[in-house]
Tab-separated table of N, CA, C and O in Angstrom:
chain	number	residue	atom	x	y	z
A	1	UNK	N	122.128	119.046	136.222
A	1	UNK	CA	121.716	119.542	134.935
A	1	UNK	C	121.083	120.924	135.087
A	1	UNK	O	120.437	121.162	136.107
A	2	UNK	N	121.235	121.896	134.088
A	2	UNK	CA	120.932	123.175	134.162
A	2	UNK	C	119.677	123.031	134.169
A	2	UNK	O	119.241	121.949	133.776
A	3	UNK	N	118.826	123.972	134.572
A	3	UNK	CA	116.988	123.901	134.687
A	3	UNK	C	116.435	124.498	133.243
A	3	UNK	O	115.285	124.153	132.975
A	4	UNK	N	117.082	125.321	132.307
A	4	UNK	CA	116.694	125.395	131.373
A	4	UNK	C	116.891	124.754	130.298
A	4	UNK	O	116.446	125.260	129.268
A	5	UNK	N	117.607	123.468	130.215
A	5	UNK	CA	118.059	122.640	129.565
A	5	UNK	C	116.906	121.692	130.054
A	5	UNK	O	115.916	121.543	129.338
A	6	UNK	N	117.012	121.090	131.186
A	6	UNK	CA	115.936	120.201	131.555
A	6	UNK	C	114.475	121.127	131.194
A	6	UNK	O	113.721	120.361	131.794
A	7	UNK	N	113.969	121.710	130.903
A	7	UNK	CA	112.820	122.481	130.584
A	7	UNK	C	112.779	122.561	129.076
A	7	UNK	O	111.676	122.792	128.581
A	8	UNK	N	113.870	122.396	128.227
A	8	UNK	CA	114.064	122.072	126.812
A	8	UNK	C	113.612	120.582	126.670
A	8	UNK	O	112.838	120.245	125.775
A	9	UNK	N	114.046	119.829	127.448
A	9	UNK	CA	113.737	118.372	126.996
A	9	UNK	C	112.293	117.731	127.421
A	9	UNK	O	111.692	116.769	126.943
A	10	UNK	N	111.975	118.571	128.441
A	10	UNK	CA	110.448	118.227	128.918
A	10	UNK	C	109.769	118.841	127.249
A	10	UNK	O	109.327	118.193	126.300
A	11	UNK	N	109.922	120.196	127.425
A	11	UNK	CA	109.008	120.586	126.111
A	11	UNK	C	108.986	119.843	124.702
A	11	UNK	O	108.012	120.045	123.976
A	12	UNK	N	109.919	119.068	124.309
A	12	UNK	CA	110.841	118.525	123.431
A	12	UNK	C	110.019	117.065	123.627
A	12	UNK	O	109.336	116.496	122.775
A	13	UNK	N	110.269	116.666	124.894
A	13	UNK	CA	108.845	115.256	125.266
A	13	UNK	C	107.895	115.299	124.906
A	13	UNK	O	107.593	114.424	124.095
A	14	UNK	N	106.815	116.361	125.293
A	14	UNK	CA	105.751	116.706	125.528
A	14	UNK	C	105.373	116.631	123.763
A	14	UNK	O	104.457	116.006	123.228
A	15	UNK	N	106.545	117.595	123.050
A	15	UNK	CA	105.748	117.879	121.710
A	15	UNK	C	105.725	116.609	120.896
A	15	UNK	O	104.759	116.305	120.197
A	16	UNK	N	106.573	116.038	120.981
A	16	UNK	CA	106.953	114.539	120.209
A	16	UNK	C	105.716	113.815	120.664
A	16	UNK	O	105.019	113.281	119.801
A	17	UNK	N	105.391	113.746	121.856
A	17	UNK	CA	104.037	113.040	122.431
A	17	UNK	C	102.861	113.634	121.964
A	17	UNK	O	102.337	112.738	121.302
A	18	UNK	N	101.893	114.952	121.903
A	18	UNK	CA	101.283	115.426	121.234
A	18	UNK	C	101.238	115.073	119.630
A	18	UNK	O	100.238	114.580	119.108
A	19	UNK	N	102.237	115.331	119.033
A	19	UNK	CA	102.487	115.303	117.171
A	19	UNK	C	101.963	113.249	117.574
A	19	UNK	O	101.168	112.803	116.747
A	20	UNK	N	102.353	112.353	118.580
A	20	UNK	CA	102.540	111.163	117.664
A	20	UNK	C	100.784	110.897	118.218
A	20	UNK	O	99.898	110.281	117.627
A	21	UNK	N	100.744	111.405	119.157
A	21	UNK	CA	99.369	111.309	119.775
A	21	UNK	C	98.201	111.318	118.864
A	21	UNK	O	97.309	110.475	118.768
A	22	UNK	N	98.436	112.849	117.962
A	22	UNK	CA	97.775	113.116	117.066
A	22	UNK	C	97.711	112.676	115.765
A	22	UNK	O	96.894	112.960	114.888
A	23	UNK	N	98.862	111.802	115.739
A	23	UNK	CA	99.247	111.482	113.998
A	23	UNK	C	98.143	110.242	113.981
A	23	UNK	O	97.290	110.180	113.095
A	24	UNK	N	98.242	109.269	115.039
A	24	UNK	CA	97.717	107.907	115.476
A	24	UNK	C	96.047	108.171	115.568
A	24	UNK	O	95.216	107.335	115.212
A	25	UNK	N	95.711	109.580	116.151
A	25	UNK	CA	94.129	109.752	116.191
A	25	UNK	C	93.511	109.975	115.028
A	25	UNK	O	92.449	109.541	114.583
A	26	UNK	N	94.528	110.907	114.472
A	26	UNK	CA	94.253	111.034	112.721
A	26	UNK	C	94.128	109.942	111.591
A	26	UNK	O	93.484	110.171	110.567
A	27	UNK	N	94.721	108.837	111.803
A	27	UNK	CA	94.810	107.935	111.190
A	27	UNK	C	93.746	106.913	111.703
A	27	UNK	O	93.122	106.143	110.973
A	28	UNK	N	93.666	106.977	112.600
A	28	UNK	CA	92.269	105.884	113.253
A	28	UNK	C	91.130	106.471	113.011
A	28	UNK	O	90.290	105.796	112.416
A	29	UNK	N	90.824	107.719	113.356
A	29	UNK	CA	89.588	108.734	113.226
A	29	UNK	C	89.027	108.517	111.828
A	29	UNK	O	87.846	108.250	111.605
A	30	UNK	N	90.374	108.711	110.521
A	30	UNK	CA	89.900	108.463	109.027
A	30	UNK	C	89.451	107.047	108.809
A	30	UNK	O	88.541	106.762	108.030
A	31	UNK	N	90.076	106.222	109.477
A	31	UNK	CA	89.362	105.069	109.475
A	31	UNK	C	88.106	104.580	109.915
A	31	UNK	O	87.413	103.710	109.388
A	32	UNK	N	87.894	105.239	110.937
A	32	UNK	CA	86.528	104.835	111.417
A	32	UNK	C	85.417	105.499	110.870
A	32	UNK	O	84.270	105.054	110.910
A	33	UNK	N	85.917	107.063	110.117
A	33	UNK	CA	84.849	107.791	109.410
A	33	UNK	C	84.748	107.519	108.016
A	33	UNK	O	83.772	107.841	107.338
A	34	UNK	N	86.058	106.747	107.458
A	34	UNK	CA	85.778	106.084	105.767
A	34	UNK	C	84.960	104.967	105.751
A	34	UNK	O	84.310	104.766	104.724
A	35	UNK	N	84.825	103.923	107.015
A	35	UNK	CA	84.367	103.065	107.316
A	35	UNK	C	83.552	102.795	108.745
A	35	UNK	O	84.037	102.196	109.704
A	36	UNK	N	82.590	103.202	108.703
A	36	UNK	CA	81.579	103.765	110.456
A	36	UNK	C	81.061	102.331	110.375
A	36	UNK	O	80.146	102.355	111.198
A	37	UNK	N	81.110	100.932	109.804
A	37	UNK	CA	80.998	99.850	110.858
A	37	UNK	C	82.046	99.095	111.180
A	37	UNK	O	82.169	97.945	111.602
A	38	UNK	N	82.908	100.106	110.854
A	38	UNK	CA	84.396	99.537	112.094
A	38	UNK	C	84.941	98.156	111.408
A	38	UNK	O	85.596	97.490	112.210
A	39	UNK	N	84.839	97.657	110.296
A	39	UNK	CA	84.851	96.265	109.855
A	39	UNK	C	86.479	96.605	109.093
A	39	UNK	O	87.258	95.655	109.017
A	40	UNK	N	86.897	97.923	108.577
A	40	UNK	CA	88.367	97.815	107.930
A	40	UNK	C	89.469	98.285	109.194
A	40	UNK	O	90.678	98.487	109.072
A	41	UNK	N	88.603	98.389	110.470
A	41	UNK	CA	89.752	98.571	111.409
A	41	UNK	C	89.749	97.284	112.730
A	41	UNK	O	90.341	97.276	113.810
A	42	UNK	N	88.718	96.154	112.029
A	42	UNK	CA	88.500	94.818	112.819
A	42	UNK	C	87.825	95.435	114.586
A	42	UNK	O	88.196	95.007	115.679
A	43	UNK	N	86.534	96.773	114.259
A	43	UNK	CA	85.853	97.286	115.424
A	43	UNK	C	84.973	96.522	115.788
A	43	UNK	O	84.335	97.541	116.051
A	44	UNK	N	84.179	95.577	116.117
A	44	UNK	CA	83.213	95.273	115.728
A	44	UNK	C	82.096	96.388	116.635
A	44	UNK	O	82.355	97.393	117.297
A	45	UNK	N	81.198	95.921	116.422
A	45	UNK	CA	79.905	97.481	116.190
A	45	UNK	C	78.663	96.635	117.773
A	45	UNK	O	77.650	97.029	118.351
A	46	UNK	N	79.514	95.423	117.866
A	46	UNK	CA	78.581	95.271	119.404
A	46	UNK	C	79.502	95.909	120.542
A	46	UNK	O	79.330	95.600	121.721
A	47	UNK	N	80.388	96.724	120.180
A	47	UNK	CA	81.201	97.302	121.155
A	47	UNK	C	80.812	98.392	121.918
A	47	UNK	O	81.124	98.821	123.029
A	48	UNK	N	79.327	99.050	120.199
A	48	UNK	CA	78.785	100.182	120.989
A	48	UNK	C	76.923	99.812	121.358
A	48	UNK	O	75.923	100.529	121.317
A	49	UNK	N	77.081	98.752	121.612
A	49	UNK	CA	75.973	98.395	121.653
A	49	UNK	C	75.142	98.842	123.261
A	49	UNK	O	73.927	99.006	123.151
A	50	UNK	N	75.557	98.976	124.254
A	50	UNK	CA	75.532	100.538	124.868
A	50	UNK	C	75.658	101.886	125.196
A	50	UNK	O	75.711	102.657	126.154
A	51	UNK	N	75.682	101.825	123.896
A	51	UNK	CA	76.031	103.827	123.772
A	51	UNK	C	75.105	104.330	122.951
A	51	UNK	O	74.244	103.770	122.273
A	52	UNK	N	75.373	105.401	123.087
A	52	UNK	CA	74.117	106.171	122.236
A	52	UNK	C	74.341	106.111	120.770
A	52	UNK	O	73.545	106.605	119.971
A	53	UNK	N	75.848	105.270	120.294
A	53	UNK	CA	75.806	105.634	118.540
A	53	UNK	C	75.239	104.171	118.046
A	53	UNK	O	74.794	103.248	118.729
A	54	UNK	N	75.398	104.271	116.721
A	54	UNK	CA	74.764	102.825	115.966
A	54	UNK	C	75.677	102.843	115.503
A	54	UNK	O	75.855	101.650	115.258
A	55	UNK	N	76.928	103.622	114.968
A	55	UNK	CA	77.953	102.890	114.224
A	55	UNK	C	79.023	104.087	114.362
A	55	UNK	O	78.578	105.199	114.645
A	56	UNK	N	80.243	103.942	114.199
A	56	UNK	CA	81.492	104.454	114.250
A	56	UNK	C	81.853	106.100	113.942
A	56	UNK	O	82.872	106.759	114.152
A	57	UNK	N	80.626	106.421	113.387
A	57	UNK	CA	80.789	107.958	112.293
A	57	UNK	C	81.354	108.985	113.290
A	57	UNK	O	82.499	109.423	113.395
A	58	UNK	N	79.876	109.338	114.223
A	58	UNK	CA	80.813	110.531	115.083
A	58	UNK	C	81.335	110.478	116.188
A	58	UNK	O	81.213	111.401	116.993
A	59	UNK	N	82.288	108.952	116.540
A	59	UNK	CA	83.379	108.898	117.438
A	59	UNK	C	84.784	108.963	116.602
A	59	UNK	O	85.876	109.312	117.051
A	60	UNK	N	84.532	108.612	115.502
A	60	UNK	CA	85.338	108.918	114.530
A	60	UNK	C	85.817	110.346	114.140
A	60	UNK	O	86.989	110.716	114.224
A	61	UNK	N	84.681	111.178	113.664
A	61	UNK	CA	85.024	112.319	113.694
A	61	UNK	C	85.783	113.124	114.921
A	61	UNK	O	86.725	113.902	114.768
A	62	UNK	N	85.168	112.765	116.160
A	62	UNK	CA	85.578	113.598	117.186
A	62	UNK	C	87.198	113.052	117.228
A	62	UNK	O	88.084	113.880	117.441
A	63	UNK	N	87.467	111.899	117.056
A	63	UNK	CA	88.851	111.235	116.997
A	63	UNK	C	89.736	111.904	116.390
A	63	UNK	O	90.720	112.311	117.007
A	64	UNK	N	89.523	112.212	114.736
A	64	UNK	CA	90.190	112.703	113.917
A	64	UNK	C	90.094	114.353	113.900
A	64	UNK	O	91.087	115.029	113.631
A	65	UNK	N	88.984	114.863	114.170
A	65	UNK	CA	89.395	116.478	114.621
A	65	UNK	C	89.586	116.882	115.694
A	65	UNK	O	90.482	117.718	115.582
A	66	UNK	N	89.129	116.760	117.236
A	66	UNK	CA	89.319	116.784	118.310
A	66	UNK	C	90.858	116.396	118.702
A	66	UNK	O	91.861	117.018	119.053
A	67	UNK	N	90.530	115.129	118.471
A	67	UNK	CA	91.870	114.493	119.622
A	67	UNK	C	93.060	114.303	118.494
A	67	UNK	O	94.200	114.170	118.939
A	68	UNK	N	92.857	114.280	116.942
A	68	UNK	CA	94.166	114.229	115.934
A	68	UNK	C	94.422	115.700	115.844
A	68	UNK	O	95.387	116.182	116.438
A	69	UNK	N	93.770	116.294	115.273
A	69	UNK	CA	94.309	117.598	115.150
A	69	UNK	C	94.323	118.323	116.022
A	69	UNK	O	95.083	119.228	115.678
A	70	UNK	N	93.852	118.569	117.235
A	70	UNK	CA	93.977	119.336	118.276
A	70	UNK	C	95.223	118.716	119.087
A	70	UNK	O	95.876	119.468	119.810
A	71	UNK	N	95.561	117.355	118.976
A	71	UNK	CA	96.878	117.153	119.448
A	71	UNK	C	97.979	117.853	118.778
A	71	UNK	O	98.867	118.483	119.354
A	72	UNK	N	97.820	117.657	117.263
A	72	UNK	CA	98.973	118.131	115.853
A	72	UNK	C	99.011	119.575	116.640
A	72	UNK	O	99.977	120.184	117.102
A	73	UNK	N	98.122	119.783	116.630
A	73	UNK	CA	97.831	121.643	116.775
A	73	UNK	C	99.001	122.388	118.237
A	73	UNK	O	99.810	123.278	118.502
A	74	UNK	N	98.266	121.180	118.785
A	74	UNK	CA	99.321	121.471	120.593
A	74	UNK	C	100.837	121.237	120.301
A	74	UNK	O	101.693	122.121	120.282
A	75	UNK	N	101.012	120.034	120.098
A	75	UNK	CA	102.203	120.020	119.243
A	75	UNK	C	102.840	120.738	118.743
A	75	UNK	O	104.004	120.814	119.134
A	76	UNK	N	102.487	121.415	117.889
A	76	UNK	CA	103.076	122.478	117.003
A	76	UNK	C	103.139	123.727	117.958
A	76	UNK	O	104.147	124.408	117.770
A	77	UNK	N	102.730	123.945	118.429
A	77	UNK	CA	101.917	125.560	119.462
A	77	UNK	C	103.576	125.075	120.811
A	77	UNK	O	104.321	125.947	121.259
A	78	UNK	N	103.707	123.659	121.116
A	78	UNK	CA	104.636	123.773	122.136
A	78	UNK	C	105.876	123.481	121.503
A	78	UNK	O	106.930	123.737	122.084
A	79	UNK	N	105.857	123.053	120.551
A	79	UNK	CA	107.214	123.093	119.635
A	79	UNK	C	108.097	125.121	119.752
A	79	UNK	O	109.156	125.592	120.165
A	80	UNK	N	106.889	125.625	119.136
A	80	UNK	CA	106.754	126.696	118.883
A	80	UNK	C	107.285	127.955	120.089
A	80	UNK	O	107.875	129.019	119.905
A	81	UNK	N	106.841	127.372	121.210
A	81	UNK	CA	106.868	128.173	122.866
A	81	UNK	C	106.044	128.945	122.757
A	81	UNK	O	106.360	130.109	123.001
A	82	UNK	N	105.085	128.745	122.478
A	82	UNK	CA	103.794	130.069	121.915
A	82	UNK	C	103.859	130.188	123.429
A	82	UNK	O	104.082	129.234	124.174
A	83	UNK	N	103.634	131.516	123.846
A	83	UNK	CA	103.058	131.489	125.181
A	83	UNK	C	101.726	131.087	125.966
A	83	UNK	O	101.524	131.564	127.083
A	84	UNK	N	101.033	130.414	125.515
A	84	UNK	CA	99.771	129.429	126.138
A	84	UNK	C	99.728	128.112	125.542
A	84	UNK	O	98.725	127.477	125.217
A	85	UNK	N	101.113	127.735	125.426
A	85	UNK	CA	100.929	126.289	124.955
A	85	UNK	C	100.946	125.514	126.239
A	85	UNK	O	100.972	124.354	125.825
A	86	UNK	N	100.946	125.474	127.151
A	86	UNK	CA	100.834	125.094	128.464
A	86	UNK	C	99.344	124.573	128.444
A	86	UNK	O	98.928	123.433	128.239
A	87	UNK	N	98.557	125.919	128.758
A	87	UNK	CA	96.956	125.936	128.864
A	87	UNK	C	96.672	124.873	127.388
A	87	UNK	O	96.120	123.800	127.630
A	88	UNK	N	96.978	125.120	126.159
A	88	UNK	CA	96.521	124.233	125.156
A	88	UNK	C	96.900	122.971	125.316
A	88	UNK	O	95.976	122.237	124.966
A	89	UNK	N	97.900	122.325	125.708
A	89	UNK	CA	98.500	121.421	126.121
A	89	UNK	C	97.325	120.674	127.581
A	89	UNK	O	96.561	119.720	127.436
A	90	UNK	N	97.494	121.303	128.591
A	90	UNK	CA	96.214	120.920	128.987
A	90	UNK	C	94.803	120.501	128.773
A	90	UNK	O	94.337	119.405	129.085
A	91	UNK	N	94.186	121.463	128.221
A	91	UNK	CA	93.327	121.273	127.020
A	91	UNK	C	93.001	120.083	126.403
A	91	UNK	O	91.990	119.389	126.508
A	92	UNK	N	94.141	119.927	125.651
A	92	UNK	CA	93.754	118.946	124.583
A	92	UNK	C	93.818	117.360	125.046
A	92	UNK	O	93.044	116.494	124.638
A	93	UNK	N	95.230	117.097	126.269
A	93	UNK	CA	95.082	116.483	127.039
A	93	UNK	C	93.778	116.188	127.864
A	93	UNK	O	93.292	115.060	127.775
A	94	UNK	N	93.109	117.255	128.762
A	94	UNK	CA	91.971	116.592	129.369
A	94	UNK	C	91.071	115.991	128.524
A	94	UNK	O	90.505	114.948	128.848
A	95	UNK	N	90.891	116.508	127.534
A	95	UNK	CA	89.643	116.009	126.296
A	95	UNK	C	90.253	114.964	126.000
A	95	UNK	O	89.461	114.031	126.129
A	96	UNK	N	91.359	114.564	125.629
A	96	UNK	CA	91.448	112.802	125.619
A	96	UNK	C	91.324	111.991	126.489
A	96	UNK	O	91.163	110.793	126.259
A	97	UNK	N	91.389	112.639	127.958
A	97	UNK	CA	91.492	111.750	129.185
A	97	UNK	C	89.697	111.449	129.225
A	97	UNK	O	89.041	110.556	129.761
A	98	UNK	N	89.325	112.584	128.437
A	98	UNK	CA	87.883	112.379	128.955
A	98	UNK	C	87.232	111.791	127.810
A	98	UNK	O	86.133	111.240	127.871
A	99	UNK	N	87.863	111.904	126.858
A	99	UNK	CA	87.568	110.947	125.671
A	99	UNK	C	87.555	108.988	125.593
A	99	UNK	O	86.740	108.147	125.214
A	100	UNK	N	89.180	108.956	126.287
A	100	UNK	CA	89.437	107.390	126.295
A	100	UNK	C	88.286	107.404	128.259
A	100	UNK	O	87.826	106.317	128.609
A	101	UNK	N	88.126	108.195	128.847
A	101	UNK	CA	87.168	107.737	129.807
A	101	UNK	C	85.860	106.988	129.391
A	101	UNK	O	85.677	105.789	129.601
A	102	UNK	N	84.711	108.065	128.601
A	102	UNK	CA	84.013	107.250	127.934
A	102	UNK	C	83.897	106.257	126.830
A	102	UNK	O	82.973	105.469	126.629
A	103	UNK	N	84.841	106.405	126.244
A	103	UNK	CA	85.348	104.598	125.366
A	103	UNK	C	85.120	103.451	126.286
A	103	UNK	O	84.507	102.384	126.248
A	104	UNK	N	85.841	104.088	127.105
A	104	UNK	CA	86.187	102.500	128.625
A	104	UNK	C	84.849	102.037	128.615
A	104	UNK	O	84.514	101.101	129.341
């Protein structure tokens, strides 16, 4: 297979993964911030009963702007071939890795 063809379908992966990444954070994020004791997304709230929050609000937020739209955003940016969609792509990736780290 030609290398710029295979470099079409990686980018083509990557963005489809970003956009669904982000569609799913966006949609959970609004949920947890329309509802911060987690009860219309079946969270229950002793989940954060070692963490520093009391209820769902700003893991929610960071969900739905951070990791939803900054995925949408990468997405779009590598759809695009912007030239630093690489670095953004990284980016937005580590902040979820380091996001679902402290969830765990």
């Amino acid at each position: 297979m030609n290398k710029a063809i295979i470099n079409k379908l990686i980018r083509y992966a990557l963005g489809i993964l970003q956009i669904f990444v982000g569609i799913t954070a966006v949609l959970g994020g609004f949920g947890l911030v329309s509802d911060p004791s987690g009860t219309k997304m079946n969270v229950p709230l002793e989940l954060l009963k070692n963490s520093p929050f009391t209820n769902y609000l700003i893991p929610g937020i960071v969900l739905l702007i951070v990791i939803g739209v900054g995925h949408v955003f990468a997405g779009i940016v590598t759809f695009l071939r912007h030239r630093y969609a690489g670095n953004i792509s990284v980016f937005f990736g580590a902040f979820l890795a380091l996001y679902m780290l402290t969830e765990v």
